[in-house]
mmCIF file of C-alpha atoms in Angstrom:
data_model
loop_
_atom_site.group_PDB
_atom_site.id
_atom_site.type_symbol
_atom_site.label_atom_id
_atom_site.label_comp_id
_atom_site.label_asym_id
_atom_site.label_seq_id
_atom_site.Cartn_x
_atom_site.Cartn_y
_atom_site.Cartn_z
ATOM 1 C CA UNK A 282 0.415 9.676 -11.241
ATOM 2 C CA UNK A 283 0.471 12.241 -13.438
ATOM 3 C CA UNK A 284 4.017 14.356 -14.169
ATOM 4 C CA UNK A 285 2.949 17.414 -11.877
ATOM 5 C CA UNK A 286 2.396 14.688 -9.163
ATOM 6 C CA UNK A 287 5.749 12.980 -9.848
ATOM 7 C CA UNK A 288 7.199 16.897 -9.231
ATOM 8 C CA UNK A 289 5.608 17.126 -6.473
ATOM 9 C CA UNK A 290 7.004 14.124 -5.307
ATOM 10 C CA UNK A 291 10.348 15.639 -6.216
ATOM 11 C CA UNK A 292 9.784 19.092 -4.918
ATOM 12 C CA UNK A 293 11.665 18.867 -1.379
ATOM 13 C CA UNK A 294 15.279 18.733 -1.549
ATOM 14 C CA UNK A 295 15.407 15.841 0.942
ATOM 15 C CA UNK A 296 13.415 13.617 -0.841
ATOM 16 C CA UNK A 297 15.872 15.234 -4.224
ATOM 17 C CA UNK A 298 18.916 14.406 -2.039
ATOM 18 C CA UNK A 299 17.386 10.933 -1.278
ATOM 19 C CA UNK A 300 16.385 9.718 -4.505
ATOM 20 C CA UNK A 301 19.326 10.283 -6.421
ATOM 21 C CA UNK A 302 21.298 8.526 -3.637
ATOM 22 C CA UNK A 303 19.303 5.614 -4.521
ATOM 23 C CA UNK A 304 19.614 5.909 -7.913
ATOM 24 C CA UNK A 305 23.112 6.157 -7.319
ATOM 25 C CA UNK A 306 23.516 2.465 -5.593
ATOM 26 C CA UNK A 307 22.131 3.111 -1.483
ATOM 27 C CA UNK A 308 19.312 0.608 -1.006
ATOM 28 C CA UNK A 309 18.603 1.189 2.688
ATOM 29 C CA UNK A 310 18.168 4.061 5.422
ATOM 30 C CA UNK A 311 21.927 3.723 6.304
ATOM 31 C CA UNK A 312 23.142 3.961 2.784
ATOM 32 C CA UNK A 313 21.191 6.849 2.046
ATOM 33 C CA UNK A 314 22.581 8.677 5.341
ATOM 34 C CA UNK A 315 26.102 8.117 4.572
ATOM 35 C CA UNK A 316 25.662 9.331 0.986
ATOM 36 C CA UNK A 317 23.334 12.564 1.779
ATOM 37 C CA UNK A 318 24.484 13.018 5.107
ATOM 38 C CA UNK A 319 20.297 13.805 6.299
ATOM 39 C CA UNK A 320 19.548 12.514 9.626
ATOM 40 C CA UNK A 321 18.309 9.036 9.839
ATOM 41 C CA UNK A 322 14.616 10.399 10.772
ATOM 42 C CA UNK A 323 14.503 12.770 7.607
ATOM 43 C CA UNK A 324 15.922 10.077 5.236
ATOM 44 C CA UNK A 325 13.194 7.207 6.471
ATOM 45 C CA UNK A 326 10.610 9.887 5.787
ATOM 46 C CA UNK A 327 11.513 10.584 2.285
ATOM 47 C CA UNK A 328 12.343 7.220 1.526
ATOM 48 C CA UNK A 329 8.348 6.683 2.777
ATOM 49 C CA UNK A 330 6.731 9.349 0.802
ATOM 50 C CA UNK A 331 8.795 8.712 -2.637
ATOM 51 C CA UNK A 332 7.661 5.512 -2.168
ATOM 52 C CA UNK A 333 4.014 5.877 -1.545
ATOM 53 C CA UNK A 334 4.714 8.269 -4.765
ATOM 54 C CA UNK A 335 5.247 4.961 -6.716
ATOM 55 C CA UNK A 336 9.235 6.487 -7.448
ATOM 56 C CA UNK A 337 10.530 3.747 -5.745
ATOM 57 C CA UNK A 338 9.985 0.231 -5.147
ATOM 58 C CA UNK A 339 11.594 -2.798 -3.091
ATOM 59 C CA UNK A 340 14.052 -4.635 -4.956
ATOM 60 C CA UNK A 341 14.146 -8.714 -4.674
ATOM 61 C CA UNK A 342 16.950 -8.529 -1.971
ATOM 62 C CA UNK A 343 15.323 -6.410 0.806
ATOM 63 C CA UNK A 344 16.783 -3.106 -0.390
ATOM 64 C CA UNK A 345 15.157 -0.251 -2.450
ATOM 65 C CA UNK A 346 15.445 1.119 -6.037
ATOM 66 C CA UNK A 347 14.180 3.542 -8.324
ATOM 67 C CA UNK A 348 11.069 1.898 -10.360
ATOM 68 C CA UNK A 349 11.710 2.938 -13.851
ATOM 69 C CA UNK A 350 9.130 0.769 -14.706
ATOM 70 C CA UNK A 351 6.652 3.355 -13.183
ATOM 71 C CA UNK A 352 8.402 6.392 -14.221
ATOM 72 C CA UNK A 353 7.881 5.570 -17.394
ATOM 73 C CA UNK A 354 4.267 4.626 -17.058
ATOM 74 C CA UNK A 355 4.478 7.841 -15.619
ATOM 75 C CA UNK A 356 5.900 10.118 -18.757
ATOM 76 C CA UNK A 357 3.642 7.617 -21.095
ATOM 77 C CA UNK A 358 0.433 8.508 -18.931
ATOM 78 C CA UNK A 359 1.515 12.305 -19.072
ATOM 79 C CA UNK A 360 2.288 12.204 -22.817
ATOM 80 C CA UNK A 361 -1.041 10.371 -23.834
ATOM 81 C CA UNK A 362 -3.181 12.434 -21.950
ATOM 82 C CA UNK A 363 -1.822 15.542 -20.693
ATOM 83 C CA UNK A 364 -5.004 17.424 -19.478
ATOM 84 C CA UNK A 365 -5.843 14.197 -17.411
ATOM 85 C CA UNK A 366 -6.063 15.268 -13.616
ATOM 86 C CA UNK A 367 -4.589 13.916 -10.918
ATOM 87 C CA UNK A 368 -5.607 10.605 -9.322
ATOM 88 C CA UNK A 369 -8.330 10.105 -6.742
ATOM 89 C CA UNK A 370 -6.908 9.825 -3.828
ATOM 90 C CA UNK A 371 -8.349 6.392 -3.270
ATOM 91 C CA UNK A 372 -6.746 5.401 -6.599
ATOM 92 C CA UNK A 373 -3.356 6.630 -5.060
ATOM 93 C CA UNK A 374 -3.519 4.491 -1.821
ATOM 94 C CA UNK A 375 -4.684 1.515 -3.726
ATOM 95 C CA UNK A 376 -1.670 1.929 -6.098
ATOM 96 C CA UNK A 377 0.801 2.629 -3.387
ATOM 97 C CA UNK A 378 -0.316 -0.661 -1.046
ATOM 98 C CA UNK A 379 -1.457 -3.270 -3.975
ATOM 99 C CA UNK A 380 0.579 -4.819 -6.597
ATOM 100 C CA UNK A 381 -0.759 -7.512 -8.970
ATOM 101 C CA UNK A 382 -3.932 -7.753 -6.884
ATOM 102 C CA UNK A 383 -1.879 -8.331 -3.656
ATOM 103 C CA UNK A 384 -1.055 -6.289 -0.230
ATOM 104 C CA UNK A 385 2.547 -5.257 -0.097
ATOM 105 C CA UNK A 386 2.285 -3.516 2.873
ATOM 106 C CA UNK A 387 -0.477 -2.364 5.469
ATOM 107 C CA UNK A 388 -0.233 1.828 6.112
ATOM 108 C CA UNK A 389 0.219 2.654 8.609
ATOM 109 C CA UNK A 390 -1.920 6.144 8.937
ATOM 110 C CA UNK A 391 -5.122 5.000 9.919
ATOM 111 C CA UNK A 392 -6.897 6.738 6.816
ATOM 112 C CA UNK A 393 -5.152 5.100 4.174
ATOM 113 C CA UNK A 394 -5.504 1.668 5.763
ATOM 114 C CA UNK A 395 -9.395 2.305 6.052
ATOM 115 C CA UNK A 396 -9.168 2.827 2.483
ATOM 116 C CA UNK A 397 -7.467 -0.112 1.982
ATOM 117 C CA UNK A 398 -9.068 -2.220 4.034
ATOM 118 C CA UNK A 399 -13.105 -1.117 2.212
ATOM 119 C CA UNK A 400 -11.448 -2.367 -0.850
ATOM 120 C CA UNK A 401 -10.196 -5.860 0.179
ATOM 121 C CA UNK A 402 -13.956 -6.356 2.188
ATOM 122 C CA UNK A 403 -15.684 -5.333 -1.026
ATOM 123 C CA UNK A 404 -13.775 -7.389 -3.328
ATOM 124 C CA UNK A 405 -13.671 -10.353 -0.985
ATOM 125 C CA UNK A 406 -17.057 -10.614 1.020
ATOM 126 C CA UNK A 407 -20.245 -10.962 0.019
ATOM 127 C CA UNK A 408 -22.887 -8.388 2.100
ATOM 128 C CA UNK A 409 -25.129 -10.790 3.883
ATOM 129 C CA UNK A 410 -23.315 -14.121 3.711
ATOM 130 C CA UNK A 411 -22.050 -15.719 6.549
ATOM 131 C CA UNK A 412 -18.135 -17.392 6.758
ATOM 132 C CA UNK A 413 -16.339 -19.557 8.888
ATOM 133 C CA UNK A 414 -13.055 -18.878 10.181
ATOM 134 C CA UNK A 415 -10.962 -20.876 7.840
ATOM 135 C CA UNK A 416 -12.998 -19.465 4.852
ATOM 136 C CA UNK A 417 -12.233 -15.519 5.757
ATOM 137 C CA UNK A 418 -8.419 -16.929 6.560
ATOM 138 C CA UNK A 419 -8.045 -18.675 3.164
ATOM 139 C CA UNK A 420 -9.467 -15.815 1.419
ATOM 140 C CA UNK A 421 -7.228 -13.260 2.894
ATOM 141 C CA UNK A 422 -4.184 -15.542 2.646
ATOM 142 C CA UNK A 423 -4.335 -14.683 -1.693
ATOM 143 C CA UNK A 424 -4.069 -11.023 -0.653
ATOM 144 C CA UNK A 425 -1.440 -11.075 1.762
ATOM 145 C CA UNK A 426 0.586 -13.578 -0.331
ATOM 146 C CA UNK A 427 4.085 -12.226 -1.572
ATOM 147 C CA UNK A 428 3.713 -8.758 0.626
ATOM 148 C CA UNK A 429 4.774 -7.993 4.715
ATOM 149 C CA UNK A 430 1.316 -7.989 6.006
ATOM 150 C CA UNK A 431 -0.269 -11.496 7.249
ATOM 151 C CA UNK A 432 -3.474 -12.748 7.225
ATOM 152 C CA UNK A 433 -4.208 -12.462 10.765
ATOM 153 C CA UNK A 434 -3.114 -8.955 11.253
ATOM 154 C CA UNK A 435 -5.318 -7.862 8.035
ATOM 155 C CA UNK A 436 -8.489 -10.151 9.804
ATOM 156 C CA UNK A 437 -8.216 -8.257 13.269
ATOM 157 C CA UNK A 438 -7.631 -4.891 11.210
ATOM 158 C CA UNK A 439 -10.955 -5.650 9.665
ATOM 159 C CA UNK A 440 -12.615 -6.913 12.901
ATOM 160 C CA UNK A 441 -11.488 -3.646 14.820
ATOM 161 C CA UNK A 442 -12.636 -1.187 11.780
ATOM 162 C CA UNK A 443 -15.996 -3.178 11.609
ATOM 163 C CA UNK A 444 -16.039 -4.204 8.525
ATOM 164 C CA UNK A 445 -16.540 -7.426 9.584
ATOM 165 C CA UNK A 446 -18.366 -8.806 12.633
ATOM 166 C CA UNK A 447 -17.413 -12.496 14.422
ATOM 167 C CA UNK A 448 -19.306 -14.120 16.388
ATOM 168 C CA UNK A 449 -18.207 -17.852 17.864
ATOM 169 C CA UNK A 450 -15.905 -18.658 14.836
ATOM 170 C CA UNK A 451 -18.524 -17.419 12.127
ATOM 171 C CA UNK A 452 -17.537 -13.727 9.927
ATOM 172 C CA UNK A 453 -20.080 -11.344 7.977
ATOM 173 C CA UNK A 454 -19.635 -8.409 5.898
ATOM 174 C CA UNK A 455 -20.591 -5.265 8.200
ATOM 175 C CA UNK A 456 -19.229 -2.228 6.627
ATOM 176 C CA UNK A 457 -19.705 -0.561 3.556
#
């Protein structure tokens, strides 16, 4: 993310209001209410797009925080390389919903999870070989591990986008 993106990010005085409430100490939807006084609806939807932004992050305890860390990858990126554009948008997604190598969360628009979803079958599966069950489940244990998605859910996501086919307990690589 670049520092016009990180504006951008910024730009809506909701997602202003809601940020420095968190940076203030609220590190959930109901702390951010009673400190900005939004509605509940408009808080959980800044709260969601600062943090596909990469502003903020989950904290150890369940709650949110600001991620200085990234901000200031964010102002070194910028000041290294300032006539660097923007991000693909694949690059975004990937950054948003992958830490470390592993899934923190599945989107949940449709698009974004496709996105997702290419890269885990192209980095896990091997176009024409053929997997058992407890192969594909193993495998997509590693990238669930640490996150809120499970294994299962990310197998029948996979499945239902066909980028994998089973047939009587046996997987292949479909898609792309």
């Amino acid at each position: 993310m670049t520092a016009h993106a990180l504006a951008g990010a910024l730009a809506d005085e909701r997602r202003r209001a809601v940020f420095a409430a968190i940076v203030l100490g609220a590190r959930d939807v109901p702390a951010v209410v009673a400190r900005t006084g939004l509605p509940a609806r408009d808080a959980a939807v800044a709260l969601r797009r600062l943090t596909d932004a990469g502003v903020l992050a989950d904290d150890n305890d369940g709650g949110l925080r600001v991620d200085g860390e990234r901000l200031r990858e964010f102002a070194r990126a910028d000041a290294a390389s300032p006539a660097v554009p923007a991000a693909n948008p694949r690059e975004a997604i990937l950054r948003t919903f992958l830490r470390d190598g592993a899934l923190t969360r599945l989107p949940a628009q449709r698009g974004r999870r496709r996105v997702l979803l290419e890269h885990i079958t192209e980095r896990t599966f091997e176009p024409g070989r053929r997997y058992p069950e407890r192969e594909v489940d193993d495998a997509l244990r590693r990238w669930c591990e640490g996150g809120e998605a499970d294994h299962v859910t990310l197998r029948r996501y996979l499945i239902d986008d066909m980028l994998l086919t089973r047939e009587q307990g046996v997987y292949w690589r479909t898609g792309p």
